[in-house]
């Protein structure tokens, strides 16, 4: 900012940032040239541009369920249709490939793959990723690979997956000025600088995930698929008849001040009893939180 980089730049982004991003992907085994890189204001704007490029009012996009709600919001804004494909808690929240094939229609234009996943904390094995790629290839679908948590998978970074029609996206990117310029000057430094902090962050997350998994798996009436990335967990509470996930979440909030998000906020059925936890607090604090949650859950389930 002191060097005066405070104005606008070309809409796709500044050259050093695009070059650093391309180099990063090349280093991860996905060859991409800088002219195919667009710098956006967060993943959110990229999602908006990509869906706008791909969908008209008759278009459909396959979106995982549970889902990250921004996708459904953008699809709704475009007047298009989000079609949900199941991810299966009994199979580590992996995409249900049979269900995926059943919900495909001639109007399907794209598939959203969120790996590592919010809200479930799942990462997909190579076989699943290859199956998704060949499914998309077979049916001529663009893949929106949301890899926002790619570097915080506990077993190491997740390799990049897909590619898009960047020409259409470029037109859309030209329809706004540019992503904030001073921040773009941070990209090269961030990608080429020391990343030792990432290992420390991953280790800290892994510890919190372990505390979360241990506490929730032993809580009566609660089950959890252990998260493998990021800072999300999606446990299931066996709700008493007539109760919803929102009843549980609001009850917990009122009784303890602990806030989770009800699974139906991510598209699961309210009676299924899913909730999403963000486990960024310190491990000791998490232990105290889960102890309180356990007491509340026992009372809730008795009602
Ligand atoms: C799966 C997923 N995609 C995209 C985003 C939005 O990312 P950004 O902050 O870069 O817009 C989030 C934020 O929570 C997310 O969880």
PDB file of C-alpha atoms and ligand atoms in Angstrom:
ATOM      1  CA  UNK A   1       0.000   0.000   0.000  1.00  0.00           C
ATOM      2  CA  UNK A   2       2.912   2.352   0.741  1.00  0.00           C
ATOM      3  CA  UNK A   3       4.162   1.686  -2.802  1.00  0.00           C
ATOM      4  CA  UNK A   4       0.893   3.080  -4.105  1.00  0.00           C
ATOM      5  CA  UNK A   5      -0.831  -0.121  -5.277  1.00  0.00           C
ATOM      6  CA  UNK A   6      -4.178   1.218  -4.182  1.00  0.00           C
ATOM      7  CA  UNK A   7      -6.078   1.646  -7.441  1.00  0.00           C
ATOM      8  CA  UNK A   8      -7.706  -0.821  -9.832  1.00  0.00           C
ATOM      9  CA  UNK A   9      -5.961  -3.479 -11.902  1.00  0.00           C
ATOM     10  CA  UNK A  10      -7.042  -5.636 -14.881  1.00  0.00           C
ATOM     11  CA  UNK A  11     -10.175  -7.567 -13.898  1.00  0.00           C
ATOM     12  CA  UNK A  12      -8.518 -11.027 -13.846  1.00  0.00           C
ATOM     13  CA  UNK A  13      -5.921  -9.827 -11.322  1.00  0.00           C
ATOM     14  CA  UNK A  14      -2.309  -8.616 -11.159  1.00  0.00           C
ATOM     15  CA  UNK A  15       0.310 -10.616 -13.083  1.00  0.00           C
ATOM     16  CA  UNK A  16       2.566 -11.583 -10.134  1.00  0.00           C
ATOM     17  CA  UNK A  17      -0.445 -13.017  -8.287  1.00  0.00           C
ATOM     18  CA  UNK A  18      -1.694 -14.964 -11.318  1.00  0.00           C
ATOM     19  CA  UNK A  19       1.810 -16.288 -11.973  1.00  0.00           C
ATOM     20  CA  UNK A  20       2.277 -17.342  -8.346  1.00  0.00           C
ATOM     21  CA  UNK A  21      -1.102 -19.135  -8.339  1.00  0.00           C
ATOM     22  CA  UNK A  22      -0.317 -20.917 -11.626  1.00  0.00           C
ATOM     23  CA  UNK A  23       3.103 -21.955 -10.258  1.00  0.00           C
ATOM     24  CA  UNK A  24       1.419 -23.280  -7.129  1.00  0.00           C
ATOM     25  CA  UNK A  25      -0.942 -25.482  -9.180  1.00  0.00           C
ATOM     26  CA  UNK A  26       1.857 -26.602 -11.495  1.00  0.00           C
ATOM     27  CA  UNK A  27       3.772 -27.680  -8.394  1.00  0.00           C
ATOM     28  CA  UNK A  28       0.749 -29.730  -7.328  1.00  0.00           C
ATOM     29  CA  UNK A  29       0.540 -31.562 -10.610  1.00  0.00           C
ATOM     30  CA  UNK A  30      -2.210 -29.589 -12.321  1.00  0.00           C
ATOM     31  CA  UNK A  31      -0.616 -27.648 -15.198  1.00  0.00           C
ATOM     32  CA  UNK A  32      -2.329 -24.292 -15.597  1.00  0.00           C
ATOM     33  CA  UNK A  33      -1.025 -21.153 -17.273  1.00  0.00           C
ATOM     34  CA  UNK A  34      -1.294 -17.727 -15.582  1.00  0.00           C
ATOM     35  CA  UNK A  35      -3.745 -16.496 -18.244  1.00  0.00           C
ATOM     36  CA  UNK A  36      -6.224 -19.138 -17.024  1.00  0.00           C
ATOM     37  CA  UNK A  37      -6.107 -17.813 -13.471  1.00  0.00           C
ATOM     38  CA  UNK A  38      -8.655 -15.275 -12.227  1.00  0.00           C
ATOM     39  CA  UNK A  39      -8.201 -13.651  -8.842  1.00  0.00           C
ATOM     40  CA  UNK A  40     -11.553 -13.242  -7.127  1.00  0.00           C
ATOM     41  CA  UNK A  41     -12.777 -11.706  -3.913  1.00  0.00           C
ATOM     42  CA  UNK A  42     -12.710 -14.997  -2.020  1.00  0.00           C
ATOM     43  CA  UNK A  43     -14.040 -18.356  -3.078  1.00  0.00           C
ATOM     44  CA  UNK A  44     -17.530 -16.860  -2.829  1.00  0.00           C
ATOM     45  CA  UNK A  45     -17.061 -14.649  -5.869  1.00  0.00           C
ATOM     46  CA  UNK A  46     -15.453 -17.520  -7.795  1.00  0.00           C
ATOM     47  CA  UNK A  47     -18.500 -19.683  -7.064  1.00  0.00           C
ATOM     48  CA  UNK A  48     -20.784 -16.898  -8.259  1.00  0.00           C
ATOM     49  CA  UNK A  49     -18.803 -16.371 -11.495  1.00  0.00           C
ATOM     50  CA  UNK A  50     -18.510 -20.082 -12.238  1.00  0.00           C
ATOM     51  CA  UNK A  51     -22.195 -20.842 -11.683  1.00  0.00           C
ATOM     52  CA  UNK A  52     -23.203 -17.760 -13.697  1.00  0.00           C
ATOM     53  CA  UNK A  53     -21.031 -18.975 -16.575  1.00  0.00           C
ATOM     54  CA  UNK A  54     -22.499 -22.454 -16.501  1.00  0.00           C
ATOM     55  CA  UNK A  55     -26.191 -22.069 -15.732  1.00  0.00           C
ATOM     56  CA  UNK A  56     -29.164 -20.460 -17.383  1.00  0.00           C
ATOM     57  CA  UNK A  57     -32.728 -20.693 -16.100  1.00  0.00           C
ATOM     58  CA  UNK A  58     -33.102 -24.238 -17.382  1.00  0.00           C
ATOM     59  CA  UNK A  59     -29.765 -25.452 -16.072  1.00  0.00           C
ATOM     60  CA  UNK A  60     -29.199 -27.843 -13.215  1.00  0.00           C
ATOM     61  CA  UNK A  61     -26.150 -28.298 -11.041  1.00  0.00           C
ATOM     62  CA  UNK A  62     -25.397 -31.307  -8.862  1.00  0.00           C
ATOM     63  CA  UNK A  63     -24.667 -30.195  -5.316  1.00  0.00           C
ATOM     64  CA  UNK A  64     -23.653 -32.420  -2.394  1.00  0.00           C
ATOM     65  CA  UNK A  65     -26.077 -32.986   0.470  1.00  0.00           C
ATOM     66  CA  UNK A  66     -25.405 -31.851   3.159  1.00  0.00           C
ATOM     67  CA  UNK A  67     -24.257 -28.788   1.293  1.00  0.00           C
ATOM     68  CA  UNK A  68     -22.419 -25.530   1.759  1.00  0.00           C
ATOM     69  CA  UNK A  69     -25.390 -23.126   1.461  1.00  0.00           C
ATOM     70  CA  UNK A  70     -23.713 -20.520  -0.748  1.00  0.00           C
ATOM     71  CA  UNK A  71     -24.164 -22.839  -3.745  1.00  0.00           C
ATOM     72  CA  UNK A  72     -27.917 -23.094  -3.332  1.00  0.00           C
ATOM     73  CA  UNK A  73     -28.161 -19.339  -2.748  1.00  0.00           C
ATOM     74  CA  UNK A  74     -26.296 -18.494  -5.983  1.00  0.00           C
ATOM     75  CA  UNK A  75     -28.249 -21.094  -7.965  1.00  0.00           C
ATOM     76  CA  UNK A  76     -31.504 -19.595  -6.614  1.00  0.00           C
ATOM     77  CA  UNK A  77     -30.340 -16.116  -7.597  1.00  0.00           C
ATOM     78  CA  UNK A  78     -29.762 -17.343 -11.153  1.00  0.00           C
ATOM     79  CA  UNK A  79     -33.219 -18.940 -11.291  1.00  0.00           C
ATOM     80  CA  UNK A  80     -31.556 -22.309 -12.004  1.00  0.00           C
ATOM     81  CA  UNK A  81     -31.952 -25.566 -10.077  1.00  0.00           C
ATOM     82  CA  UNK A  82     -29.702 -27.244  -7.519  1.00  0.00           C
ATOM     83  CA  UNK A  83     -30.108 -31.014  -7.549  1.00  0.00           C
ATOM     84  CA  UNK A  84     -28.734 -32.743  -4.473  1.00  0.00           C
ATOM     85  CA  UNK A  85     -26.631 -35.882  -4.534  1.00  0.00           C
ATOM     86  CA  UNK A  86     -26.286 -37.848  -1.358  1.00  0.00           C
ATOM     87  CA  UNK A  87     -23.106 -38.102   0.657  1.00  0.00           C
ATOM     88  CA  UNK A  88     -23.303 -41.103   2.920  1.00  0.00           C
ATOM     89  CA  UNK A  89     -22.561 -40.883   6.673  1.00  0.00           C
ATOM     90  CA  UNK A  90     -22.318 -44.684   6.872  1.00  0.00           C
ATOM     91  CA  UNK A  91     -19.486 -44.509   4.287  1.00  0.00           C
ATOM     92  CA  UNK A  92     -17.469 -41.669   5.844  1.00  0.00           C
ATOM     93  CA  UNK A  93     -19.668 -39.040   4.155  1.00  0.00           C
ATOM     94  CA  UNK A  94     -18.415 -40.036   0.686  1.00  0.00           C
ATOM     95  CA  UNK A  95     -20.543 -39.208  -2.372  1.00  0.00           C
ATOM     96  CA  UNK A  96     -23.099 -41.908  -3.189  1.00  0.00           C
ATOM     97  CA  UNK A  97     -22.147 -42.576  -6.813  1.00  0.00           C
ATOM     98  CA  UNK A  98     -25.294 -44.586  -7.555  1.00  0.00           C
ATOM     99  CA  UNK A  99     -27.473 -41.758  -6.320  1.00  0.00           C
ATOM    100  CA  UNK A 100     -25.415 -39.300  -8.355  1.00  0.00           C
ATOM    101  CA  UNK A 101     -26.142 -41.252 -11.535  1.00  0.00           C
ATOM    102  CA  UNK A 102     -29.863 -41.354 -10.692  1.00  0.00           C
ATOM    103  CA  UNK A 103     -30.249 -37.582 -10.273  1.00  0.00           C
ATOM    104  CA  UNK A 104     -28.449 -36.691 -13.521  1.00  0.00           C
ATOM    105  CA  UNK A 105     -30.764 -35.227 -16.206  1.00  0.00           C
ATOM    106  CA  UNK A 106     -30.240 -33.772 -19.701  1.00  0.00           C
ATOM    107  CA  UNK A 107     -30.302 -30.313 -18.054  1.00  0.00           C
ATOM    108  CA  UNK A 108     -27.330 -31.077 -15.763  1.00  0.00           C
ATOM    109  CA  UNK A 109     -24.438 -28.728 -16.518  1.00  0.00           C
ATOM    110  CA  UNK A 110     -22.030 -29.095 -13.637  1.00  0.00           C
ATOM    111  CA  UNK A 111     -21.158 -30.912 -10.459  1.00  0.00           C
ATOM    112  CA  UNK A 112     -19.953 -29.272  -7.271  1.00  0.00           C
ATOM    113  CA  UNK A 113     -17.324 -31.272  -5.370  1.00  0.00           C
ATOM    114  CA  UNK A 114     -16.383 -29.930  -1.936  1.00  0.00           C
ATOM    115  CA  UNK A 115     -13.255 -31.798  -0.845  1.00  0.00           C
ATOM    116  CA  UNK A 116     -12.278 -31.386   1.991  1.00  0.00           C
ATOM    117  CA  UNK A 117     -15.887 -30.890   2.934  1.00  0.00           C
ATOM    118  CA  UNK A 118     -17.779 -28.287   4.884  1.00  0.00           C
ATOM    119  CA  UNK A 119     -19.935 -29.246   6.847  1.00  0.00           C
ATOM    120  CA  UNK A 120     -18.879 -32.887   7.221  1.00  0.00           C
ATOM    121  CA  UNK A 121     -15.072 -32.628   7.554  1.00  0.00           C
ATOM    122  CA  UNK A 122     -14.700 -35.499   5.033  1.00  0.00           C
ATOM    123  CA  UNK A 123     -11.886 -35.928   2.496  1.00  0.00           C
ATOM    124  CA  UNK A 124     -12.363 -38.171  -0.513  1.00  0.00           C
ATOM    125  CA  UNK A 125     -10.018 -41.049  -1.382  1.00  0.00           C
ATOM    126  CA  UNK A 126      -8.384 -41.114  -4.814  1.00  0.00           C
ATOM    127  CA  UNK A 127     -10.788 -43.810  -6.082  1.00  0.00           C
ATOM    128  CA  UNK A 128     -13.792 -41.598  -5.289  1.00  0.00           C
ATOM    129  CA  UNK A 129     -12.160 -38.573  -6.879  1.00  0.00           C
ATOM    130  CA  UNK A 130     -11.394 -40.570 -10.009  1.00  0.00           C
ATOM    131  CA  UNK A 131     -14.978 -41.863 -10.115  1.00  0.00           C
ATOM    132  CA  UNK A 132     -16.273 -38.271  -9.872  1.00  0.00           C
ATOM    133  CA  UNK A 133     -13.928 -37.153 -12.656  1.00  0.00           C
ATOM    134  CA  UNK A 134     -14.965 -39.976 -14.967  1.00  0.00           C
ATOM    135  CA  UNK A 135     -18.657 -39.349 -14.172  1.00  0.00           C
ATOM    136  CA  UNK A 136     -18.235 -35.675 -15.109  1.00  0.00           C
ATOM    137  CA  UNK A 137     -16.230 -36.572 -18.185  1.00  0.00           C
ATOM    138  CA  UNK A 138     -18.739 -39.176 -19.373  1.00  0.00           C
ATOM    139  CA  UNK A 139     -21.647 -36.744 -19.076  1.00  0.00           C
ATOM    140  CA  UNK A 140     -19.851 -33.591 -20.246  1.00  0.00           C
ATOM    141  CA  UNK A 141     -20.187 -31.807 -16.906  1.00  0.00           C
ATOM    142  CA  UNK A 142     -17.954 -29.037 -15.645  1.00  0.00           C
ATOM    143  CA  UNK A 143     -16.558 -29.669 -12.178  1.00  0.00           C
ATOM    144  CA  UNK A 144     -16.575 -26.937  -9.567  1.00  0.00           C
ATOM    145  CA  UNK A 145     -13.801 -28.179  -7.306  1.00  0.00           C
ATOM    146  CA  UNK A 146     -14.135 -26.319  -4.022  1.00  0.00           C
ATOM    147  CA  UNK A 147     -10.787 -26.987  -2.375  1.00  0.00           C
ATOM    148  CA  UNK A 148     -10.839 -24.105   0.056  1.00  0.00           C
ATOM    149  CA  UNK A 149      -9.645 -26.430   2.876  1.00  0.00           C
ATOM    150  CA  UNK A 150      -7.186 -28.353   0.670  1.00  0.00           C
ATOM    151  CA  UNK A 151      -4.176 -27.504   2.812  1.00  0.00           C
ATOM    152  CA  UNK A 152      -5.678 -28.437   6.147  1.00  0.00           C
ATOM    153  CA  UNK A 153      -6.410 -32.112   5.629  1.00  0.00           C
ATOM    154  CA  UNK A 154      -4.755 -33.958   8.518  1.00  0.00           C
ATOM    155  CA  UNK A 155      -3.071 -36.544   6.287  1.00  0.00           C
ATOM    156  CA  UNK A 156      -1.558 -33.853   4.006  1.00  0.00           C
ATOM    157  CA  UNK A 157      -2.771 -31.493   1.306  1.00  0.00           C
ATOM    158  CA  UNK A 158      -5.536 -32.584  -1.057  1.00  0.00           C
ATOM    159  CA  UNK A 159      -4.440 -32.471  -4.717  1.00  0.00           C
ATOM    160  CA  UNK A 160      -6.413 -30.121  -7.021  1.00  0.00           C
ATOM    161  CA  UNK A 161      -9.177 -31.730  -9.065  1.00  0.00           C
ATOM    162  CA  UNK A 162     -10.912 -30.017 -11.937  1.00  0.00           C
ATOM    163  CA  UNK A 163     -10.874 -27.446 -14.709  1.00  0.00           C
ATOM    164  CA  UNK A 164     -13.387 -24.930 -16.081  1.00  0.00           C
ATOM    165  CA  UNK A 165     -14.254 -22.871 -19.140  1.00  0.00           C
ATOM    166  CA  UNK A 166     -12.094 -19.887 -18.210  1.00  0.00           C
ATOM    167  CA  UNK A 167     -13.082 -17.903 -21.327  1.00  0.00           C
ATOM    168  CA  UNK A 168     -16.687 -17.583 -20.125  1.00  0.00           C
ATOM    169  CA  UNK A 169     -15.494 -16.784 -16.639  1.00  0.00           C
ATOM    170  CA  UNK A 170     -13.203 -14.075 -18.005  1.00  0.00           C
ATOM    171  CA  UNK A 171     -16.195 -12.336 -19.588  1.00  0.00           C
ATOM    172  CA  UNK A 172     -17.987 -12.407 -16.270  1.00  0.00           C
ATOM    173  CA  UNK A 173     -14.891 -11.231 -14.423  1.00  0.00           C
ATOM    174  CA  UNK A 174     -14.739  -8.300 -16.843  1.00  0.00           C
ATOM    175  CA  UNK A 175     -18.218  -7.399 -15.613  1.00  0.00           C
ATOM    176  CA  UNK A 176     -16.752  -6.111 -12.370  1.00  0.00           C
ATOM    177  CA  UNK A 177     -13.565  -4.103 -11.825  1.00  0.00           C
ATOM    178  CA  UNK A 178     -11.142  -6.341  -9.968  1.00  0.00           C
ATOM    179  CA  UNK A 179     -10.399  -8.081  -6.727  1.00  0.00           C
ATOM    180  CA  UNK A 180      -8.960  -5.723  -4.076  1.00  0.00           C
ATOM    181  CA  UNK A 181      -5.494  -4.781  -5.327  1.00  0.00           C
ATOM    182  CA  UNK A 182      -3.403  -4.317  -2.152  1.00  0.00           C
ATOM    183  CA  UNK A 183      -4.439  -7.805  -1.016  1.00  0.00           C
ATOM    184  CA  UNK A 184      -3.434  -9.279  -4.368  1.00  0.00           C
ATOM    185  CA  UNK A 185       0.129  -8.194  -3.674  1.00  0.00           C
ATOM    186  CA  UNK A 186       0.061 -10.542  -0.704  1.00  0.00           C
ATOM    187  CA  UNK A 187      -0.651 -13.624  -2.847  1.00  0.00           C
ATOM    188  CA  UNK A 188       2.853 -14.154  -4.238  1.00  0.00           C
ATOM    189  CA  UNK A 189       4.381 -13.678  -0.811  1.00  0.00           C
ATOM    190  CA  UNK A 190       1.848 -16.073   0.739  1.00  0.00           C
ATOM    191  CA  UNK A 191       2.376 -18.799  -1.860  1.00  0.00           C
ATOM    192  CA  UNK A 192       6.136 -18.515  -2.150  1.00  0.00           C
ATOM    193  CA  UNK A 193       6.973 -17.700   1.479  1.00  0.00           C
ATOM    194  CA  UNK A 194       7.563 -19.942   4.468  1.00  0.00           C
ATOM    195  CA  UNK A 195       4.612 -22.249   5.174  1.00  0.00           C
ATOM    196  CA  UNK A 196       5.837 -23.799   8.387  1.00  0.00           C
ATOM    197  CA  UNK A 197       2.808 -22.349  10.170  1.00  0.00           C
ATOM    198  CA  UNK A 198       0.562 -24.633   8.102  1.00  0.00           C
ATOM    199  CA  UNK A 199       2.045 -27.784   9.640  1.00  0.00           C
ATOM    200  CA  UNK A 200       1.553 -26.329  13.104  1.00  0.00           C
ATOM    201  CA  UNK A 201      -2.020 -25.342  12.251  1.00  0.00           C
ATOM    202  CA  UNK A 202      -2.800 -28.805  10.852  1.00  0.00           C
ATOM    203  CA  UNK A 203      -1.422 -30.433  14.004  1.00  0.00           C
ATOM    204  CA  UNK A 204      -3.522 -28.107  16.169  1.00  0.00           C
ATOM    205  CA  UNK A 205      -6.633 -28.952  14.141  1.00  0.00           C
ATOM    206  CA  UNK A 206      -5.902 -32.651  14.273  1.00  0.00           C
ATOM    207  CA  UNK A 207      -5.699 -32.499  18.079  1.00  0.00           C
ATOM    208  CA  UNK A 208      -9.023 -30.639  18.248  1.00  0.00           C
ATOM    209  CA  UNK A 209     -10.579 -33.152  15.845  1.00  0.00           C
ATOM    210  CA  UNK A 210      -9.401 -36.000  18.092  1.00  0.00           C
ATOM    211  CA  UNK A 211     -10.848 -34.316  21.222  1.00  0.00           C
ATOM    212  CA  UNK A 212     -14.112 -33.764  19.323  1.00  0.00           C
ATOM    213  CA  UNK A 213     -14.292 -37.315  17.994  1.00  0.00           C
ATOM    214  CA  UNK A 214     -13.552 -38.898  21.366  1.00  0.00           C
ATOM    215  CA  UNK A 215     -16.086 -36.753  23.219  1.00  0.00           C
ATOM    216  CA  UNK A 216     -18.917 -37.122  20.716  1.00  0.00           C
ATOM    217  CA  UNK A 217     -18.462 -40.806  20.005  1.00  0.00           C
ATOM    218  CA  UNK A 218     -18.884 -41.589  23.682  1.00  0.00           C
ATOM    219  CA  UNK A 219     -21.861 -39.250  24.230  1.00  0.00           C
ATOM    220  CA  UNK A 220     -25.011 -41.401  24.650  1.00  0.00           C
ATOM    221  CA  UNK A 221     -27.476 -40.893  21.801  1.00  0.00           C
ATOM    222  CA  UNK A 222     -24.850 -39.226  19.585  1.00  0.00           C
ATOM    223  CA  UNK A 223     -22.838 -40.650  16.674  1.00  0.00           C
ATOM    224  CA  UNK A 224     -20.081 -39.045  14.627  1.00  0.00           C
ATOM    225  CA  UNK A 225     -18.039 -39.799  11.531  1.00  0.00           C
ATOM    226  CA  UNK A 226     -14.524 -38.668  12.532  1.00  0.00           C
ATOM    227  CA  UNK A 227     -13.512 -35.571  10.509  1.00  0.00           C
ATOM    228  CA  UNK A 228     -10.333 -35.844   8.412  1.00  0.00           C
ATOM    229  CA  UNK A 229      -9.844 -32.192   7.438  1.00  0.00           C
ATOM    230  CA  UNK A 230     -10.586 -28.592   8.353  1.00  0.00           C
ATOM    231  CA  UNK A 231     -12.435 -27.714  11.579  1.00  0.00           C
ATOM    232  CA  UNK A 232     -15.902 -29.122  11.074  1.00  0.00           C
ATOM    233  CA  UNK A 233     -17.707 -32.129  12.491  1.00  0.00           C
ATOM    234  CA  UNK A 234     -21.253 -33.253  11.766  1.00  0.00           C
ATOM    235  CA  UNK A 235     -22.591 -35.439  14.577  1.00  0.00           C
ATOM    236  CA  UNK A 236     -26.068 -36.945  14.654  1.00  0.00           C
ATOM    237  CA  UNK A 237     -28.289 -36.843  17.721  1.00  0.00           C
ATOM    238  CA  UNK A 238     -31.009 -39.496  18.026  1.00  0.00           C
ATOM    239  CA  UNK A 239     -33.838 -37.004  18.542  1.00  0.00           C
ATOM    240  CA  UNK A 240     -36.916 -37.861  20.589  1.00  0.00           C
ATOM    241  CA  UNK A 241     -40.017 -38.202  18.353  1.00  0.00           C
ATOM    242  CA  UNK A 242     -41.422 -34.860  17.198  1.00  0.00           C
ATOM    243  CA  UNK A 243     -38.207 -32.936  17.927  1.00  0.00           C
ATOM    244  CA  UNK A 244     -36.087 -31.225  15.248  1.00  0.00           C
ATOM    245  CA  UNK A 245     -32.382 -30.489  14.927  1.00  0.00           C
ATOM    246  CA  UNK A 246     -33.241 -26.829  15.507  1.00  0.00           C
ATOM    247  CA  UNK A 247     -35.013 -27.674  18.807  1.00  0.00           C
ATOM    248  CA  UNK A 248     -31.798 -29.340  19.957  1.00  0.00           C
ATOM    249  CA  UNK A 249     -29.514 -26.516  18.797  1.00  0.00           C
ATOM    250  CA  UNK A 250     -31.658 -23.754  20.317  1.00  0.00           C
ATOM    251  CA  UNK A 251     -32.137 -25.749  23.522  1.00  0.00           C
ATOM    252  CA  UNK A 252     -28.356 -26.221  23.804  1.00  0.00           C
ATOM    253  CA  UNK A 253     -27.748 -22.525  23.145  1.00  0.00           C
ATOM    254  CA  UNK A 254     -30.264 -21.414  25.771  1.00  0.00           C
ATOM    255  CA  UNK A 255     -29.097 -23.891  28.393  1.00  0.00           C
ATOM    256  CA  UNK A 256     -25.327 -23.528  27.940  1.00  0.00           C
ATOM    257  CA  UNK A 257     -24.461 -20.672  25.556  1.00  0.00           C
ATOM    258  CA  UNK A 258     -22.898 -23.241  23.169  1.00  0.00           C
ATOM    259  CA  UNK A 259     -23.786 -22.599  19.537  1.00  0.00           C
ATOM    260  CA  UNK A 260     -23.832 -25.249  16.792  1.00  0.00           C
ATOM    261  CA  UNK A 261     -25.618 -25.033  13.443  1.00  0.00           C
ATOM    262  CA  UNK A 262     -28.597 -27.316  12.829  1.00  0.00           C
ATOM    263  CA  UNK A 263     -28.017 -29.772   9.972  1.00  0.00           C
ATOM    264  CA  UNK A 264     -31.131 -28.581   8.160  1.00  0.00           C
ATOM    265  CA  UNK A 265     -29.246 -25.299   7.642  1.00  0.00           C
ATOM    266  CA  UNK A 266     -27.096 -27.448   5.301  1.00  0.00           C
ATOM    267  CA  UNK A 267     -30.072 -29.214   3.777  1.00  0.00           C
ATOM    268  CA  UNK A 268     -30.421 -32.376   5.884  1.00  0.00           C
ATOM    269  CA  UNK A 269     -33.871 -33.340   7.158  1.00  0.00           C
ATOM    270  CA  UNK A 270     -34.765 -31.623  10.496  1.00  0.00           C
ATOM    271  CA  UNK A 271     -35.807 -34.962  12.027  1.00  0.00           C
ATOM    272  CA  UNK A 272     -32.440 -36.580  11.205  1.00  0.00           C
ATOM    273  CA  UNK A 273     -30.808 -34.720  14.084  1.00  0.00           C
ATOM    274  CA  UNK A 274     -27.576 -33.596  12.432  1.00  0.00           C
ATOM    275  CA  UNK A 275     -25.676 -30.558  13.657  1.00  0.00           C
ATOM    276  CA  UNK A 276     -22.435 -28.935  12.597  1.00  0.00           C
ATOM    277  CA  UNK A 277     -19.718 -28.136  15.081  1.00  0.00           C
ATOM    278  CA  UNK A 278     -16.812 -25.756  14.450  1.00  0.00           C
ATOM    279  CA  UNK A 279     -14.012 -26.940  16.753  1.00  0.00           C
ATOM    280  CA  UNK A 280     -11.526 -24.073  16.698  1.00  0.00           C
ATOM    281  CA  UNK A 281     -11.533 -23.444  20.478  1.00  0.00           C
ATOM    282  CA  UNK A 282      -8.552 -24.629  22.584  1.00  0.00           C
ATOM    283  CA  UNK A 283      -8.601 -28.381  23.420  1.00  0.00           C
ATOM    284  CA  UNK A 284      -9.254 -27.792  27.140  1.00  0.00           C
ATOM    285  CA  UNK A 285     -12.097 -25.412  26.333  1.00  0.00           C
ATOM    286  CA  UNK A 286     -13.493 -27.979  23.889  1.00  0.00           C
ATOM    287  CA  UNK A 287     -13.415 -30.655  26.589  1.00  0.00           C
ATOM    288  CA  UNK A 288     -15.415 -28.384  28.896  1.00  0.00           C
ATOM    289  CA  UNK A 289     -17.838 -27.567  26.092  1.00  0.00           C
ATOM    290  CA  UNK A 290     -18.411 -31.239  25.257  1.00  0.00           C
ATOM    291  CA  UNK A 291     -18.907 -32.051  28.960  1.00  0.00           C
ATOM    292  CA  UNK A 292     -21.676 -29.428  29.117  1.00  0.00           C
ATOM    293  CA  UNK A 293     -23.088 -30.658  25.846  1.00  0.00           C
ATOM    294  CA  UNK A 294     -23.173 -34.198  27.187  1.00  0.00           C
ATOM    295  CA  UNK A 295     -25.199 -33.138  30.260  1.00  0.00           C
ATOM    296  CA  UNK A 296     -27.616 -31.154  28.095  1.00  0.00           C
ATOM    297  CA  UNK A 297     -27.965 -34.009  25.584  1.00  0.00           C
ATOM    298  CA  UNK A 298     -28.820 -36.547  28.301  1.00  0.00           C
ATOM    299  CA  UNK A 299     -31.558 -34.232  29.579  1.00  0.00           C
ATOM    300  CA  UNK A 300     -32.829 -33.459  26.080  1.00  0.00           C
ATOM    301  CA  UNK A 301     -33.091 -37.106  25.145  1.00  0.00           C
ATOM    302  CA  UNK A 302     -35.113 -37.907  28.279  1.00  0.00           C
ATOM    303  CA  UNK A 303     -37.848 -35.456  27.362  1.00  0.00           C
TER     304      UNK A 303
HETATM  305  C1  LIG B   1     -16.784 -25.088   1.338  1.00  0.00           C
HETATM  306  C2  LIG B   1     -16.627 -23.608   1.328  1.00  0.00           C
HETATM  307  N1  LIG B   1     -16.522 -22.965   0.157  1.00  0.00           N
HETATM  308  C3  LIG B   1     -16.382 -21.617   0.100  1.00  0.00           C
HETATM  309  C4  LIG B   1     -16.362 -20.843   1.243  1.00  0.00           C
HETATM  310  C5  LIG B   1     -16.239 -19.344   1.108  1.00  0.00           C
HETATM  311  O1  LIG B   1     -14.920 -19.019   0.998  1.00  0.00           O
HETATM  312  P1  LIG B   1     -14.398 -17.499   0.888  1.00  0.00           P
HETATM  313  O2  LIG B   1     -14.287 -16.999   2.291  1.00  0.00           O
HETATM  314  O3  LIG B   1     -13.050 -17.655   0.249  1.00  0.00           O
HETATM  315  O4  LIG B   1     -15.362 -16.735   0.066  1.00  0.00           O
HETATM  316  C6  LIG B   1     -16.474 -21.445   2.496  1.00  0.00           C
HETATM  317  C7  LIG B   1     -16.475 -20.649   3.746  1.00  0.00           C
HETATM  318  O5  LIG B   1     -16.843 -21.107   4.809  1.00  0.00           O
HETATM  319  C8  LIG B   1     -16.618 -22.865   2.541  1.00  0.00           C
HETATM  320  O6  LIG B   1     -16.743 -23.495   3.715  1.00  0.00           O
END
